[in-house]
Amino acid sequence: MTRDRQRLTEGAIALVLFGLTIPAANWMLGHVGTVCVPGGPCLVPVWPGIDAPSGVLMIGLALVLRDIVQRRLGPLAGLAAIAVGTLISALLAPPAIVLASVAAFTLSELADFAVYTPLQRRRFVTAVFASGIAGLVVDSVVFLHLAFGNLDFLAGQILGKAWMILLALPLMHLLRRRDERLGLVAA
């Protein structure tokens, strides 16, 4: 397989996985958790004594996968992924949280894009971490404010998404090393 074909194949896989995180996050909100709040989200523990809506796990992963889409397919593909992800979010979010889901997804992914893009060529792992943190803060504040009218789960939202980003960082380091070894360059 040529380097270019490998880059495109890996980008397509990341794009599909990115797209799948959105319905997974919306589904998890109402179905996965140690407790489901009546009229509210299902919660998962993210730290001792701190719970978060369960969808945070997929959103943290989405922020990392969008970075990989951009690394493999380029910034326009990254922006297109955000647009498609926004549409998927609008179509699949529970009616009560459509606006919150769409606004949080769009704004957080754009924040991630804005931080990741200038950093990624020189410091890929740092770019994934910094952009993920920027995206998760924006996502958490916007989603909680619009969906629930408060920031009660803010600490849990931030911690849950941060765990996913931190778990991905060793894999991003390995990806960067593999890219160097194989001569794969960012799109």
XYZ file of C-alpha atoms in Angstrom:
187
model
C 0.000 0.000 0.000
C 1.414 3.394 -0.952
C 1.922 6.048 1.712
C -0.768 8.238 0.207
C -3.273 5.394 0.054
C -2.469 4.424 3.639
C -2.967 8.017 4.799
C -6.328 8.227 3.006
C -7.490 4.848 4.331
C -6.582 5.756 7.901
C -8.282 9.127 7.467
C -11.468 7.476 6.206
C -11.491 5.085 9.170
C -11.021 7.988 11.599
C -13.816 9.891 9.850
C -16.258 6.978 10.195
C -15.329 6.479 13.857
C -15.697 10.225 14.457
C -19.174 10.130 12.932
C -20.141 7.171 15.106
C -19.159 8.956 18.334
C -22.002 11.452 17.877
C -24.939 9.035 17.883
C -23.149 6.990 20.543
C -22.885 10.055 22.813
C -26.545 10.950 22.301
C -27.657 7.371 22.921
C -25.490 7.037 26.038
C -27.054 10.155 27.561
C -30.356 8.358 27.955
C -29.268 4.728 28.332
C -25.856 4.250 29.942
C -24.896 5.133 33.467
C -24.786 4.069 37.059
C -27.853 6.254 37.616
C -30.298 7.919 35.244
C -31.838 11.160 36.492
C -35.608 11.362 35.780
C -36.018 13.892 32.978
C -32.241 14.263 32.831
C -29.142 12.416 31.711
C -27.706 9.083 32.762
C -24.566 9.647 34.817
C -21.222 7.871 35.092
C -18.562 8.399 37.749
C -15.494 10.226 36.407
C -13.756 10.800 39.747
C -14.582 9.783 43.292
C -17.740 11.702 44.173
C -18.004 13.344 40.732
C -20.472 12.159 38.108
C -21.017 13.358 34.551
C -23.554 12.737 31.808
C -22.359 9.545 30.121
C -22.057 11.081 26.653
C -18.893 12.881 27.770
C -16.849 9.769 27.093
C -17.719 9.767 23.397
C -17.309 13.527 23.039
C -13.782 13.356 24.452
C -13.021 10.662 21.895
C -14.649 12.713 19.104
C -12.264 15.612 19.765
C -9.259 13.314 19.272
C -10.689 11.563 16.219
C -11.394 14.883 14.483
C -7.724 15.753 14.945
C -6.753 12.481 13.262
C -9.181 13.173 10.400
C -7.473 16.515 9.859
C -3.980 15.000 10.135
C -4.784 12.335 7.548
C -7.186 14.147 5.200
C -6.410 17.845 5.716
C -8.062 20.897 7.263
C -10.935 21.044 4.764
C -11.840 17.448 5.599
C -11.653 18.387 9.280
C -14.109 21.228 8.718
C -16.339 18.985 6.587
C -16.322 16.419 9.407
C -17.493 19.129 11.800
C -20.333 20.057 9.422
C -21.406 16.430 8.966
C -21.085 15.810 12.709
C -23.288 18.808 13.405
C -25.946 17.456 11.038
C -25.773 13.988 12.610
C -26.061 15.567 16.045
C -29.115 17.578 14.970
C -30.812 14.495 13.535
C -30.071 12.099 16.386
C -30.091 14.151 19.569
C -33.109 13.743 21.810
C -35.572 16.569 20.999
C -35.092 18.205 24.390
C -31.371 18.705 23.794
C -31.045 19.191 20.012
C -30.060 22.858 20.267
C -27.621 22.198 23.098
C -26.093 19.224 21.309
C -25.700 21.009 17.974
C -24.344 24.245 19.445
C -21.939 22.500 21.810
C -20.692 20.116 19.130
C -20.154 22.817 16.514
C -18.485 25.340 18.819
C -16.290 22.792 20.591
C -15.073 21.223 17.359
C -14.319 24.662 15.906
C -12.379 25.564 19.079
C -10.484 22.267 18.750
C -9.794 23.037 15.075
C -8.563 26.574 15.863
C -6.061 25.343 18.459
C -5.005 22.136 16.697
C -4.355 23.563 13.236
C -1.427 25.893 14.008
C 0.254 23.434 16.407
C -0.105 20.046 14.713
C 2.795 20.079 12.262
C 5.395 20.955 14.878
C 4.001 19.332 18.013
C 1.307 16.788 17.175
C 0.765 15.283 20.644
C 0.755 18.740 22.259
C -1.720 19.898 19.613
C -4.067 16.978 20.359
C -3.900 17.706 24.096
C -4.260 21.503 23.890
C -7.007 21.429 21.280
C -8.859 18.719 23.167
C -8.795 20.763 26.370
C -10.045 23.856 24.537
C -12.790 21.853 22.842
C -13.929 20.049 25.971
C -14.251 23.261 27.992
C -16.316 24.919 25.254
C -18.433 21.788 24.795
C -19.060 21.411 28.522
C -20.066 25.005 29.203
C -22.255 25.392 26.117
C -23.968 22.003 26.423
C -24.748 22.246 30.139
C -25.956 25.823 29.918
C -28.244 25.187 26.953
C -29.432 21.671 27.878
C -29.963 22.046 31.603
C -29.775 25.788 32.329
C -26.965 25.305 34.832
C -23.374 24.177 35.125
C -23.987 21.595 37.877
C -22.104 18.845 36.040
C -19.257 21.069 34.769
C -16.467 19.416 36.774
C -17.676 15.977 35.743
C -18.039 16.978 32.096
C -14.504 18.349 31.991
C -13.004 15.366 33.831
C -14.863 12.769 31.740
C -13.744 14.276 28.447
C -10.229 14.902 29.749
C -9.884 11.207 30.672
C -10.615 10.215 27.098
C -8.083 12.713 25.755
C -5.435 11.602 28.262
C -6.043 7.943 27.375
C -5.558 8.798 23.694
C -2.272 10.705 24.123
C 0.013 7.628 24.274
C -1.682 6.368 21.112
C -1.129 9.742 19.435
C 2.548 9.581 20.412
C 2.787 6.103 18.853
C 0.967 7.342 15.745
C 3.415 10.225 15.351
C 6.394 7.874 15.766
C 4.905 5.436 13.267
C 4.274 8.264 10.802
C 7.917 9.311 11.085
C 9.134 5.739 10.602
C 6.908 5.182 7.541
C 7.453 8.635 6.073
C 3.782 9.611 6.379
C 3.281 13.359 6.520
C 0.228 15.250 7.679
C -2.168 16.223 4.899
